[in-house]
Short mmCIF file of C-alpha atoms in Angstrom, two decimals:
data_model
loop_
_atom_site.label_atom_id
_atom_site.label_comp_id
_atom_site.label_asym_id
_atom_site.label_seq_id
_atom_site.Cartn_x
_atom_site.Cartn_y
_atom_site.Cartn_z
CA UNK A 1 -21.48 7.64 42.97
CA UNK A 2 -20.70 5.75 39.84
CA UNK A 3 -17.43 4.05 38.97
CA UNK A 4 -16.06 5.48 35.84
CA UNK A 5 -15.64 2.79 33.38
CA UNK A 6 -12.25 1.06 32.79
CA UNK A 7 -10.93 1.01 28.62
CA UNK A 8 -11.82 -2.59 28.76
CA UNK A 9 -15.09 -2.09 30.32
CA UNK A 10 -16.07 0.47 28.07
CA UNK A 11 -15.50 -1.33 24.64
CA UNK A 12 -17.03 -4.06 26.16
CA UNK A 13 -20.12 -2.08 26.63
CA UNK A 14 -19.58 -0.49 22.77
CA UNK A 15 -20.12 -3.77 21.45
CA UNK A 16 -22.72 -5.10 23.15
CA UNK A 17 -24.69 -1.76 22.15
CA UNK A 18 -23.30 -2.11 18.50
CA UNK A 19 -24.95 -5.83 18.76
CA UNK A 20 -28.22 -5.41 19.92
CA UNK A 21 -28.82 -2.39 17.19
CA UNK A 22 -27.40 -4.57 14.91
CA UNK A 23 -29.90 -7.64 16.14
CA UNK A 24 -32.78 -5.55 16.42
CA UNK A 25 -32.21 -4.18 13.34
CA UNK A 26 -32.35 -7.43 11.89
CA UNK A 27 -35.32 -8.53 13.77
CA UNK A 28 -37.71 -4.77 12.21
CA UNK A 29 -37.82 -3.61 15.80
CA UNK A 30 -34.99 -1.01 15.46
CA UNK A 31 -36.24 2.30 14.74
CA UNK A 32 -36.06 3.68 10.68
CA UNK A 33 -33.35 5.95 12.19
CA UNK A 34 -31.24 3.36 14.25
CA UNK A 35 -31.70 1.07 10.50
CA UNK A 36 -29.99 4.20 8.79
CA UNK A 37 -27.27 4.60 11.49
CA UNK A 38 -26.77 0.61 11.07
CA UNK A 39 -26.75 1.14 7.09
CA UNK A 40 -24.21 3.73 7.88
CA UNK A 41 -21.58 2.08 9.97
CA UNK A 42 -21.92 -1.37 7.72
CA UNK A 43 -21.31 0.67 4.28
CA UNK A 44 -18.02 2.58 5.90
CA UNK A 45 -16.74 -1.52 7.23
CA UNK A 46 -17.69 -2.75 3.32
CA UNK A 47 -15.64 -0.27 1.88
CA UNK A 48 -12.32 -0.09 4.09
CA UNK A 49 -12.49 -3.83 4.16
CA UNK A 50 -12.70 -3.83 0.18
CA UNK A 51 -9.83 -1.04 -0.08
CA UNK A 52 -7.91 -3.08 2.01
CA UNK A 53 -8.09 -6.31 0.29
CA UNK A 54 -7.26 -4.66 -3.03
CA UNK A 55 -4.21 -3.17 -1.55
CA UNK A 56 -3.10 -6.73 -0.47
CA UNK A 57 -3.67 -7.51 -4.36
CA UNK A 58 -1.24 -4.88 -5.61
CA UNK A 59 1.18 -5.98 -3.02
CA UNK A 60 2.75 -8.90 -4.50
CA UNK A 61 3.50 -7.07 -7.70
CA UNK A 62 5.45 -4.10 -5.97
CA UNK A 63 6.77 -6.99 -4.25
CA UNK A 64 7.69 -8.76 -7.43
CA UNK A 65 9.53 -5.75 -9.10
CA UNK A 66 11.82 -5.35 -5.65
CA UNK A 67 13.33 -8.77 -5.70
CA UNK A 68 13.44 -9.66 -9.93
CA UNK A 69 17.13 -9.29 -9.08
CA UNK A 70 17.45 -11.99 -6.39
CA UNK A 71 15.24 -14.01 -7.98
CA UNK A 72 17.35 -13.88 -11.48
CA UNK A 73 20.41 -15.03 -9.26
CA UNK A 74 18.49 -17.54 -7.76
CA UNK A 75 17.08 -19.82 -10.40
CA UNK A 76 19.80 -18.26 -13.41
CA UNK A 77 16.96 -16.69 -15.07
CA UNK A 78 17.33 -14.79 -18.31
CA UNK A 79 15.89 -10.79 -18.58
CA UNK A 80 13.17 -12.34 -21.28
CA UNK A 81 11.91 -14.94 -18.64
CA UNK A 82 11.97 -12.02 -16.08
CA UNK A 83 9.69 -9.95 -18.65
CA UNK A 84 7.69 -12.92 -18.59
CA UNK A 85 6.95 -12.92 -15.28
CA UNK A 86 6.82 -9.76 -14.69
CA UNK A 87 4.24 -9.08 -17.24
CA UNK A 88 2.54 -10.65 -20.13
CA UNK A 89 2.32 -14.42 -18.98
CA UNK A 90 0.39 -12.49 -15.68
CA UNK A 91 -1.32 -10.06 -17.39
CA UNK A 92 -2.94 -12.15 -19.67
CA UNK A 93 -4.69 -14.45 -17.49
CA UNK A 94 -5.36 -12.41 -15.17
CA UNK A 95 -7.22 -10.03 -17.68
CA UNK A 96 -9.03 -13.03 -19.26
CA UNK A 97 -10.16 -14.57 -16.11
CA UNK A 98 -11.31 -11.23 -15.00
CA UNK A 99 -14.13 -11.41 -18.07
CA UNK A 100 -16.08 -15.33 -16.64
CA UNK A 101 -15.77 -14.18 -13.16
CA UNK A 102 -17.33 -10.92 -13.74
CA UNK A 103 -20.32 -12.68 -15.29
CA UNK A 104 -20.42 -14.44 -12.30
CA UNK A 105 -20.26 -11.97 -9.89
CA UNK A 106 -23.33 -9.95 -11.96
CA UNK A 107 -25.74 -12.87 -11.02
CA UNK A 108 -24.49 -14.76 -8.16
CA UNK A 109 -22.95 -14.02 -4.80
CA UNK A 110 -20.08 -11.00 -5.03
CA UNK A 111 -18.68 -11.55 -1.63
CA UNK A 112 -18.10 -15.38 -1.93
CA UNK A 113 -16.13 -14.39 -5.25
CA UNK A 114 -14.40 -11.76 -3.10
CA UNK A 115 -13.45 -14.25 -0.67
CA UNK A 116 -12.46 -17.27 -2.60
CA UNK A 117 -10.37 -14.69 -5.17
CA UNK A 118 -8.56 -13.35 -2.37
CA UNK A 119 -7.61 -17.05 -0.69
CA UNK A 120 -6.55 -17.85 -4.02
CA UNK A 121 -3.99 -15.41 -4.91
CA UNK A 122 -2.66 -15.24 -1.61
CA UNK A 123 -1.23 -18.83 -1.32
CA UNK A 124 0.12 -18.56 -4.68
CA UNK A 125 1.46 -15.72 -3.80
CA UNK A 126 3.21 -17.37 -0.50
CA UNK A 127 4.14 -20.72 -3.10
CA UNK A 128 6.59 -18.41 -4.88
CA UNK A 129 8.41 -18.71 -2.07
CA UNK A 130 8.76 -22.48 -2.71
CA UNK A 131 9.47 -22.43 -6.53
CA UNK A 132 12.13 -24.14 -7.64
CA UNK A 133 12.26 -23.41 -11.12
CA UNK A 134 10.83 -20.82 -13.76
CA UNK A 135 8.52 -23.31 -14.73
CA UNK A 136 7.06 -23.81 -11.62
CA UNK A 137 7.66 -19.80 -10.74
CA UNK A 138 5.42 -18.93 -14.08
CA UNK A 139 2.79 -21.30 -13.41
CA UNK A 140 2.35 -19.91 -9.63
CA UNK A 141 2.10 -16.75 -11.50
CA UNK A 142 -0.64 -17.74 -13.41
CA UNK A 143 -2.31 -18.77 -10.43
CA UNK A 144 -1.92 -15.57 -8.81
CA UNK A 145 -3.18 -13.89 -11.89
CA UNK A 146 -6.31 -15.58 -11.85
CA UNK A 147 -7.01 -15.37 -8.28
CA UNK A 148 -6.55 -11.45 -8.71
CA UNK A 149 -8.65 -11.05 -10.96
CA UNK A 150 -11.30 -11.90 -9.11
CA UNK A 151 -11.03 -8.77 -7.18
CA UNK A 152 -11.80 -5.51 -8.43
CA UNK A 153 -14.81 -6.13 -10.81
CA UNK A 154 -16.91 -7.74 -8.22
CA UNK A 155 -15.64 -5.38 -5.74
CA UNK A 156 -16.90 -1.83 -7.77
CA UNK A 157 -20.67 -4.26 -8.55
CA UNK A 158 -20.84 -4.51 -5.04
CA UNK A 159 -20.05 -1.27 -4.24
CA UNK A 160 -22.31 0.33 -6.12
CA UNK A 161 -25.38 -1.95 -4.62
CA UNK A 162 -24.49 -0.05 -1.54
CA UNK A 163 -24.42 3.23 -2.29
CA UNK A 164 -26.16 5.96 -4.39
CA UNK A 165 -25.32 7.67 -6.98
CA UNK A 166 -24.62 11.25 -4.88
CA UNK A 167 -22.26 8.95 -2.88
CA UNK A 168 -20.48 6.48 -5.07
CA UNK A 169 -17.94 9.25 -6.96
CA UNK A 170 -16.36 9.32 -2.78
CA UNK A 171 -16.96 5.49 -2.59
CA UNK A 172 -15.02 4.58 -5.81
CA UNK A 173 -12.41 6.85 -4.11
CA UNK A 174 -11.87 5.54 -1.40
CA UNK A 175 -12.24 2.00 -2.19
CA UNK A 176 -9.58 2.96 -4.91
CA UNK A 177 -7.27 4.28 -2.45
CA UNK A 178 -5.70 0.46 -2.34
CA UNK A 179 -3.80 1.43 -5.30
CA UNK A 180 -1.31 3.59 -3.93
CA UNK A 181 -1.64 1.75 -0.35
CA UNK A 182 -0.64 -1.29 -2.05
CA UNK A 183 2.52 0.25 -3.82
CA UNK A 184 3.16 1.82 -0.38
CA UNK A 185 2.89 -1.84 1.56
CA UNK A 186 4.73 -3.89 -1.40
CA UNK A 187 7.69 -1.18 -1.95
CA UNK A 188 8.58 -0.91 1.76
CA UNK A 189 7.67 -4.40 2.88
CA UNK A 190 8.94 -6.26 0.21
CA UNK A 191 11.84 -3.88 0.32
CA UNK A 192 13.18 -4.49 3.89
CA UNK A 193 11.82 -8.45 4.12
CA UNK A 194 14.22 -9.38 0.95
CA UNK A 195 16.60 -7.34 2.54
CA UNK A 196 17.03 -9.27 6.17
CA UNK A 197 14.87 -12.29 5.15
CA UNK A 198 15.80 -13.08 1.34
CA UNK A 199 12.44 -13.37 -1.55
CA UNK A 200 11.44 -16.52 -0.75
CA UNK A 201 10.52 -15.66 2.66
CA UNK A 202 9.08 -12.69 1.56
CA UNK A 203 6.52 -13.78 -0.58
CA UNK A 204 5.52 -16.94 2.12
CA UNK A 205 4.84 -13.59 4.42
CA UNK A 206 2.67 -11.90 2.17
CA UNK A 207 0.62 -14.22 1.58
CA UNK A 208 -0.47 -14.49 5.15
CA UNK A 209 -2.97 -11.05 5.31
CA UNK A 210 -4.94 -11.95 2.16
CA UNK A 211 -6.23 -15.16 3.73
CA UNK A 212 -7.02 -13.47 7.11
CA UNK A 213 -8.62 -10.75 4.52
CA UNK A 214 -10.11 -13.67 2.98
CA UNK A 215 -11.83 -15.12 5.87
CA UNK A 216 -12.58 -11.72 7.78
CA UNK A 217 -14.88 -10.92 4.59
CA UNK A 218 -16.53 -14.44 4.16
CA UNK A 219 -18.02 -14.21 7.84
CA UNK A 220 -18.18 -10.60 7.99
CA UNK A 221 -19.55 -8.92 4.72
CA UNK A 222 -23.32 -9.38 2.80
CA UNK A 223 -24.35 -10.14 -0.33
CA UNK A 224 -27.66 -7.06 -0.87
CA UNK A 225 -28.85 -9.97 -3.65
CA UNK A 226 -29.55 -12.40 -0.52
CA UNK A 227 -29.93 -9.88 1.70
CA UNK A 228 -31.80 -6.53 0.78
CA UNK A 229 -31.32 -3.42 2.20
CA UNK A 230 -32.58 -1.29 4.79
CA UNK A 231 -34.38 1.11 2.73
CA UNK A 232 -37.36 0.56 0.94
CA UNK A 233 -36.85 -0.31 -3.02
CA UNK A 234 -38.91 1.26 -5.91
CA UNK A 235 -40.94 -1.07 -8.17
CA UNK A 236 -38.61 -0.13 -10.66
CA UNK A 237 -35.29 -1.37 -8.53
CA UNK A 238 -36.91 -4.43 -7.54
CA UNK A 239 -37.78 -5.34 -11.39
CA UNK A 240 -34.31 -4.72 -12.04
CA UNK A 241 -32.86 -7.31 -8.79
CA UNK A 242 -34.98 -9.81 -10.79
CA UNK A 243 -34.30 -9.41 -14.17
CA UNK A 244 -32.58 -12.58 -16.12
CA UNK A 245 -28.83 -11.55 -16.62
CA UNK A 246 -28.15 -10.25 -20.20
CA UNK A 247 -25.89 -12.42 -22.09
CA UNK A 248 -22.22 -11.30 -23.05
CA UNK A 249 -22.99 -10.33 -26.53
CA UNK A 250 -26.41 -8.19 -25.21
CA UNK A 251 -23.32 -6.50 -22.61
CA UNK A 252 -20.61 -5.85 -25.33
CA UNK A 253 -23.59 -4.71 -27.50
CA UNK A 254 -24.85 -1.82 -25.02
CA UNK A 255 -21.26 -1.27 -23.85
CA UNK A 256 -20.17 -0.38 -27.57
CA UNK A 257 -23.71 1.29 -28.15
CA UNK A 258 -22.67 4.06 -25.32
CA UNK A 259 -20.34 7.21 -26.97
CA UNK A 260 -19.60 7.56 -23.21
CA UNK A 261 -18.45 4.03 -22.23
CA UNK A 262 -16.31 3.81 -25.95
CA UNK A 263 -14.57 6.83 -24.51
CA UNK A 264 -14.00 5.88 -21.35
CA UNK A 265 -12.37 2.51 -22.15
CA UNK A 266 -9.83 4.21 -24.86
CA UNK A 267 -9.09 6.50 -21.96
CA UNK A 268 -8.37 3.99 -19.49
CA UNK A 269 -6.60 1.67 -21.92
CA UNK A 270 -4.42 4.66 -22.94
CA UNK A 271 -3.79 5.70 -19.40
CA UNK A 272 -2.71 1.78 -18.61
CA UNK A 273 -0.14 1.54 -21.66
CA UNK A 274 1.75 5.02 -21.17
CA UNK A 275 1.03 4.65 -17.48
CA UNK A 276 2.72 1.00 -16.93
CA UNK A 277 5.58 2.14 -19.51
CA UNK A 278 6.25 5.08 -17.15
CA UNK A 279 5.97 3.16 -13.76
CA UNK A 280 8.06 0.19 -14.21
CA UNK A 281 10.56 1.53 -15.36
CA UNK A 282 11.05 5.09 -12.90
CA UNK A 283 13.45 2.89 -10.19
CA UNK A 284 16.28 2.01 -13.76
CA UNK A 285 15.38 5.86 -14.68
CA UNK A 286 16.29 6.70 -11.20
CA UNK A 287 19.45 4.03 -11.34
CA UNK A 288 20.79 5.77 -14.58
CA UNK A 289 20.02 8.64 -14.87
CA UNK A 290 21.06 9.50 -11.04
CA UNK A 291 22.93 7.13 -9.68
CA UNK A 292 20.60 6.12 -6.99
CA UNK A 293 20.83 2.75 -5.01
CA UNK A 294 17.65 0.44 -5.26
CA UNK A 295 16.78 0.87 -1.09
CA UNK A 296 16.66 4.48 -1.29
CA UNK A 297 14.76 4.64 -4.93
CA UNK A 298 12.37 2.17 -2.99
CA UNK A 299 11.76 4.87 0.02
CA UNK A 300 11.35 7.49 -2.53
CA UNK A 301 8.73 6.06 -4.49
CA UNK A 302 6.97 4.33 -1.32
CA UNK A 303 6.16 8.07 -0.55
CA UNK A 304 5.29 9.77 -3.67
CA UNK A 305 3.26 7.07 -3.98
CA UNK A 306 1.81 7.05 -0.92
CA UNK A 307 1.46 10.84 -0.75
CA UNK A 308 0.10 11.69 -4.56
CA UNK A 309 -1.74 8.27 -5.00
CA UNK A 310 -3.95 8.68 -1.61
CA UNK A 311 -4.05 12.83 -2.15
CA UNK A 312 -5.35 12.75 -5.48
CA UNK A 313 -7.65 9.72 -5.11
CA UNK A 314 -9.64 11.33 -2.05
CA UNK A 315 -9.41 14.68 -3.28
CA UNK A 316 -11.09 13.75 -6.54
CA UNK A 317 -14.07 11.53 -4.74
CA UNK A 318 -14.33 14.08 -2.17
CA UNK A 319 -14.90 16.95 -4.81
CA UNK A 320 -16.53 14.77 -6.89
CA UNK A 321 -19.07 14.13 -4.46
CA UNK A 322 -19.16 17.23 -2.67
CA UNK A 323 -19.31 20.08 -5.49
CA UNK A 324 -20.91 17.60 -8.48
CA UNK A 325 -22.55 14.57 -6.65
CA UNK A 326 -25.42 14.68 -9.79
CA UNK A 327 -22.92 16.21 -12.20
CA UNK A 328 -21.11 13.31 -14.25
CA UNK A 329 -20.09 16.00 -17.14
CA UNK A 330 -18.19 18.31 -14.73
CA UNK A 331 -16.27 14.91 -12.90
CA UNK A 332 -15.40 13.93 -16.35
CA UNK A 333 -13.94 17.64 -17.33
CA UNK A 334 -12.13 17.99 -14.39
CA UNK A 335 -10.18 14.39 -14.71
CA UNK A 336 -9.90 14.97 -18.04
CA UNK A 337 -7.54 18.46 -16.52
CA UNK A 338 -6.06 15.94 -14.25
CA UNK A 339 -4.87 13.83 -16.93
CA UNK A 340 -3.15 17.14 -18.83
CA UNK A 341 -1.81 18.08 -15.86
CA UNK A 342 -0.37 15.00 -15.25
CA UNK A 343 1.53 14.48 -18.31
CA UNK A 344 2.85 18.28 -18.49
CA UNK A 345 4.42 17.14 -14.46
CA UNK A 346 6.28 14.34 -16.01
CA UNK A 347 7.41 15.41 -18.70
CA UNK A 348 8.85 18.40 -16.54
CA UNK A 349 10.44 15.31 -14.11
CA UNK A 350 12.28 13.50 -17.01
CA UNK A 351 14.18 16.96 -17.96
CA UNK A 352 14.54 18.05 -14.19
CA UNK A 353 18.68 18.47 -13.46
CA UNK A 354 18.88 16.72 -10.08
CA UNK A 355 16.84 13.82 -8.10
CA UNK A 356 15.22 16.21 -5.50
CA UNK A 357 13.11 18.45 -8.21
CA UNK A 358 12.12 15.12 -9.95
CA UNK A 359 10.60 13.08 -7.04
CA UNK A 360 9.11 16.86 -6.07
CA UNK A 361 7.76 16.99 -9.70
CA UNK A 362 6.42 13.57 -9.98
CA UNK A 363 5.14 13.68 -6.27
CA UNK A 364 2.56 16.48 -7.61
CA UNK A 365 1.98 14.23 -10.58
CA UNK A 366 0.50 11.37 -8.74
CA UNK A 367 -2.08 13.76 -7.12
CA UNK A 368 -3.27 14.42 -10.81
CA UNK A 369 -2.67 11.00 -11.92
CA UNK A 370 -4.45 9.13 -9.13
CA UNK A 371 -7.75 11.63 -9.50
CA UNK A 372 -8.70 9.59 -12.66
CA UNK A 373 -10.32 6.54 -10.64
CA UNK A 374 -13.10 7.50 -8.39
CA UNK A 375 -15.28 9.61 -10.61
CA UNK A 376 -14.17 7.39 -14.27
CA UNK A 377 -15.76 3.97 -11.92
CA UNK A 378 -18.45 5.67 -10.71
CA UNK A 379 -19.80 7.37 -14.21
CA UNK A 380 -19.54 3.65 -15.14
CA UNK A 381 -21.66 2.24 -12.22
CA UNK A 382 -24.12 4.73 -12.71
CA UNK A 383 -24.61 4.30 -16.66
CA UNK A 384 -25.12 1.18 -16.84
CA UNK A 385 -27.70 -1.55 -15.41
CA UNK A 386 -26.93 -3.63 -12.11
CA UNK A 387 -26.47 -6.81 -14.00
CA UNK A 388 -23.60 -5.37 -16.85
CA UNK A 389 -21.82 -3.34 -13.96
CA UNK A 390 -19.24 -5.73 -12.99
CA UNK A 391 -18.17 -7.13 -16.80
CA UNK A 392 -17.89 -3.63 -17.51
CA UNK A 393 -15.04 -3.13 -15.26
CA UNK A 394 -13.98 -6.41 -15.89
CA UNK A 395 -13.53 -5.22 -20.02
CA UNK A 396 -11.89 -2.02 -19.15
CA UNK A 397 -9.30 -4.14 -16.83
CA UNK A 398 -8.93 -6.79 -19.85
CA UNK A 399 -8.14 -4.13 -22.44
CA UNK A 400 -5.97 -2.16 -20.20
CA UNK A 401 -4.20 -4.88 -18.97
CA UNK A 402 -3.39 -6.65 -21.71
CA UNK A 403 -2.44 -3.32 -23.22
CA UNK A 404 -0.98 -1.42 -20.96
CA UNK A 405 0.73 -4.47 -18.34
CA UNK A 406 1.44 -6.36 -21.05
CA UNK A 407 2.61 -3.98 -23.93
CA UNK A 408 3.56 -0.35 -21.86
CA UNK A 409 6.67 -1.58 -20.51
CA UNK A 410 8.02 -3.53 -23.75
CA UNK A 411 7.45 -0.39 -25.65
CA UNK A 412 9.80 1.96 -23.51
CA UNK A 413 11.99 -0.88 -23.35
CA UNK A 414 12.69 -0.89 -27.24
CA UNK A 415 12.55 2.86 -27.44
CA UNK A 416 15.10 2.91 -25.17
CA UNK A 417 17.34 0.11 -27.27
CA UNK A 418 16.42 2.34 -30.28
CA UNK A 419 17.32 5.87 -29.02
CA UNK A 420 20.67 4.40 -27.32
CA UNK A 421 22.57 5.03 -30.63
CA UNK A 422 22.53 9.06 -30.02
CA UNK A 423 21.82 9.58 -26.39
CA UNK A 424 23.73 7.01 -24.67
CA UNK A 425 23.11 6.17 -21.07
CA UNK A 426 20.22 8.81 -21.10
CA UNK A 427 18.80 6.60 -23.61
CA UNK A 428 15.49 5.32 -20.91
CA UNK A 429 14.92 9.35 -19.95
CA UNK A 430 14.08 10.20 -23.50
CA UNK A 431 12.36 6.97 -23.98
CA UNK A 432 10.22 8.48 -21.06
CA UNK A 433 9.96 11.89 -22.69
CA UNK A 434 8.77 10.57 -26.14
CA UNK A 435 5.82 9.03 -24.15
CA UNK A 436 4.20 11.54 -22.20
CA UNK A 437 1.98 13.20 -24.74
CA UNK A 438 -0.24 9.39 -24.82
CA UNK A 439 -1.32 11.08 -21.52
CA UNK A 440 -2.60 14.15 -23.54
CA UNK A 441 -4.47 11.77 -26.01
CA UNK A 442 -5.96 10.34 -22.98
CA UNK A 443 -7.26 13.36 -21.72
CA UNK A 444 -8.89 14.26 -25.18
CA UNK A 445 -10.98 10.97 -24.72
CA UNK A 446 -12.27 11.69 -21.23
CA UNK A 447 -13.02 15.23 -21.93
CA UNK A 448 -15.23 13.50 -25.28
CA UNK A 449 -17.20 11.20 -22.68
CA UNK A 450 -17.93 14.51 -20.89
CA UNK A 451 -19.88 15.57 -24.26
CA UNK A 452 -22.12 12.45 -23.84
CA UNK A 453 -22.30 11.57 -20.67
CA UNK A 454 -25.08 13.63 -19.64
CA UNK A 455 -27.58 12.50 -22.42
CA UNK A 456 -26.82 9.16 -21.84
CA UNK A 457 -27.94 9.58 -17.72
CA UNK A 458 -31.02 10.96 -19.30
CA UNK A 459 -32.30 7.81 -21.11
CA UNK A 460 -30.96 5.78 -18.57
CA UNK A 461 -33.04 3.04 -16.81
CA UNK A 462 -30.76 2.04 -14.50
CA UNK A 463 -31.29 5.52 -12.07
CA UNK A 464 -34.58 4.07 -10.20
CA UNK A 465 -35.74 6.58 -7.75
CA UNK A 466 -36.33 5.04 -3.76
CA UNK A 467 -37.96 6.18 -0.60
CA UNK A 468 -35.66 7.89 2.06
CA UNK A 469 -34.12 4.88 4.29
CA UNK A 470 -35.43 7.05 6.89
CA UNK A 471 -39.14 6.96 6.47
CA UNK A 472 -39.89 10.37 6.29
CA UNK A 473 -41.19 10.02 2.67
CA UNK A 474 -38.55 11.97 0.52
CA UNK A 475 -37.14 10.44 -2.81
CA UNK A 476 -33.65 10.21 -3.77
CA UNK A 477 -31.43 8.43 -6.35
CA UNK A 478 -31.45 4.85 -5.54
CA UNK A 479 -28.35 4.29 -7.58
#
């Protein structure tokens, strides 16, 4: 009778299965099936890798936010040179940067750019730790900043190479669940590392997963440019691998040409300014208008983020995918409810009389909040040709950055300084109050791309048709 394999035993023999599939796969013998299976299990290891890696790039500014008060003590820094650090001096390179490397990543290798961006950023982000002055403490900024903006815009190109057009609503989901991961990570790890191991310390530590990221996605992950895929491409698909890349004026041209795209970008730039104005400043909200202490504001918000960021970014790819996988209008509509919702759950949260309703309140606002991305980045990845795909997320990151990052936070700052004349210490929750309806002008924007959208797919030539990975002759959207 047969030994029962040991744990050890048993992975070993995993992997060695998992390699020769993966070699004979490579080498045409493998079955069409076993190639689809193979497809499968590299796509799901692209995209956690890729959601992982962009929480690690939200990480250091949670992080940042948690110790601006250690830091200020520190080096003697000034509020304005906190601002600056905080947000415009990062926000605009970051959201300039993100425009050349985009252009790069549409014709030349995506996960190189993945790789190198994420090195980058993470030992700036661990030479805060050694600043010695705001000088030097901006310029590592800056460095950050442009090694983060490498990130997302090849990220959502690649993304899309990978998987079609039924499937990318869930993709952009999940890849986008980093976003609230990342807050989760920075609030709670940034939170108890300053606490036992003071900032500088902190940020050497957090650098240290983005260049294990970094080198776990050089050896690991492949470019589809260098390396096509499994399944057989139309004529049509293969013109459009070897097409010349458009130049930046033919890309702001057909971006500006599309009702949908103009829509979507006033949307998202919209959603970034109220949305950053509303974010940065809910732990002072929490401070004064509750009397909270900064370690259990930082719990609180690690979960609603955590909770209503990863709820409502699944939930929306998962619907997306599930109930309107060739229905762009209907994902627009229903983040375009989302987006009502969300501002009528915060506005409720700034009048709520005690903590415990708020956090409930704004808990069941993320879910709405954090449906936006998934089926907004995949409508985009769809519309528009392979080689525009990742300068188009690039411009809706530089206009929402530099909007939102840069200008969100200033603006509830001097609304707050300007209604502090009547309403006192409660100056910030009104501040908050008189912002919510920008989320209702959002909303009126994405529910106007749902008008075009549709039309727009029609005329499209970037939906190619292909043959079933398969073999067994049945068509599908390639895209």
């Amino acid at each position: 009778m047969s030994q029962p394999l040991s744990p050890g035993s048993a992975l070993k023999v995993d992997l060695q299965a998992w390699k020769a599939t993966f070699d004979a796969s490579l080498s045409g013998s493998a079955t069409g099936e076993t190639r689809v299976k193979q497809h499968g299990v590299y796509k799901s290891y692209l995209l956690v890798l890729l959601m992982v890696i962009l929480a690690f790039n939200f990480v250091d500014r949670m992080a940042l936010g948690i110790v601006l008060q250690d830091i200020k003590i520190d080096l003697g820094l000034s509020d304005t040179q906190l601002g600056l650090l905080s947000g415009i001096a990062f926000a605009l390179f970051y959201s300039l940067m993100g425009i050349p490397i985009a252009r790069w990543a549409d014709r030349g290798n995506r996960v190189v750019i993945i790789s190198l961006s994420a090195a980058i950023w993470s030992v700036m982000v661990s030479l805060c730790g050694l600043a010695g002055s705001f000088i030097q403490l901006l310029l590592i900024r800056i460095g950050v900043g442009v090694g983060e903006a490498g990130c997302i815009p090849p990220a959502h190109s690649l993304i899309a190479d990978n998987f079609t057009r039924a499937e990318r609503p869930r993709a952009a989901a999940i890849y986008a669940f980093g976003g609230p991961l990342g807050f989760v990570l920075g609030y709670l790890l940034a939170g108890w590392l300053n606490e036992f191991y003071g900032w500088r310390l902190t940020f050497i530590l957090l650098g240290v997963p983005g260049v294990l990221l970094a080198a776990l996605a050089w050896f690991t992950l492949e470019e589809p440019r260098r390396s096509p895929p499994d399944f057989k491409q139309s004529e049509l698909a293969a013109s459009v691998q070897r097409c010349a890349q458009p130049s930046l004026k033919e890309v702001c041209v057909t971006l500006w040409s599309s009702a949908t795209f103009r829509h979507l970008l006033f949307g998202f730039a919209i959603v970034f300014f109220f949305g950053y104005g509303v974010t940065l400043w809910l732990p002072t909200f929490f401070v004064r208008s509750y009397g909270m202490r900064s370690g259990e504001i930082g719990n609180w918000l690690a979960l609603i983020f955590g909770l209503g960021g990863l709820g409502g970014t699944y939930l929306s790819g998962v619907l997306a995918s599930r109930y309107a996988a060739h229905n762009e209008r209907l994902q627009l509509k229903g983040i375009a409810f989302a987006k009502l919702g969300y501002g009528v759950l915060i506005l409720l949260a700034y009048l709520s009389p005690n903590k415990y309703l708020a956090f409930a309140l704004f808990l069941a606002a993320n879910v709405c909040g954090y449906a936006l991305y998934g089926p907004l980045f995949a409508t985009i990845q769809t519309l528009l040709p392979e080689r525009m795909r990742a300068v188009s997320i690039a411009i809706l990151y530089l206009f929402g950055n530099l909007i939102g990052m840069g200008l969100g936070p200033l603006a509830t700052g001097m609304l707050s300084d300007a209604f502090q004349l009547w309403a006192g210490a409660e100056s910030l929750r009104y501040s908050l109050i008189a912002l919510t309806p920008g989320f209702f002008w959002a909303a009126w924007h994405l529910w106007r791309a749902s008008q075009t959208v549709m039309g727009e797919l029609a005329n499209s030539p970037s939906i190619p048709r292909a043959t079933d990975p398969s073999g067994a002759g049945q068509t599908f959207d390639a895209v």
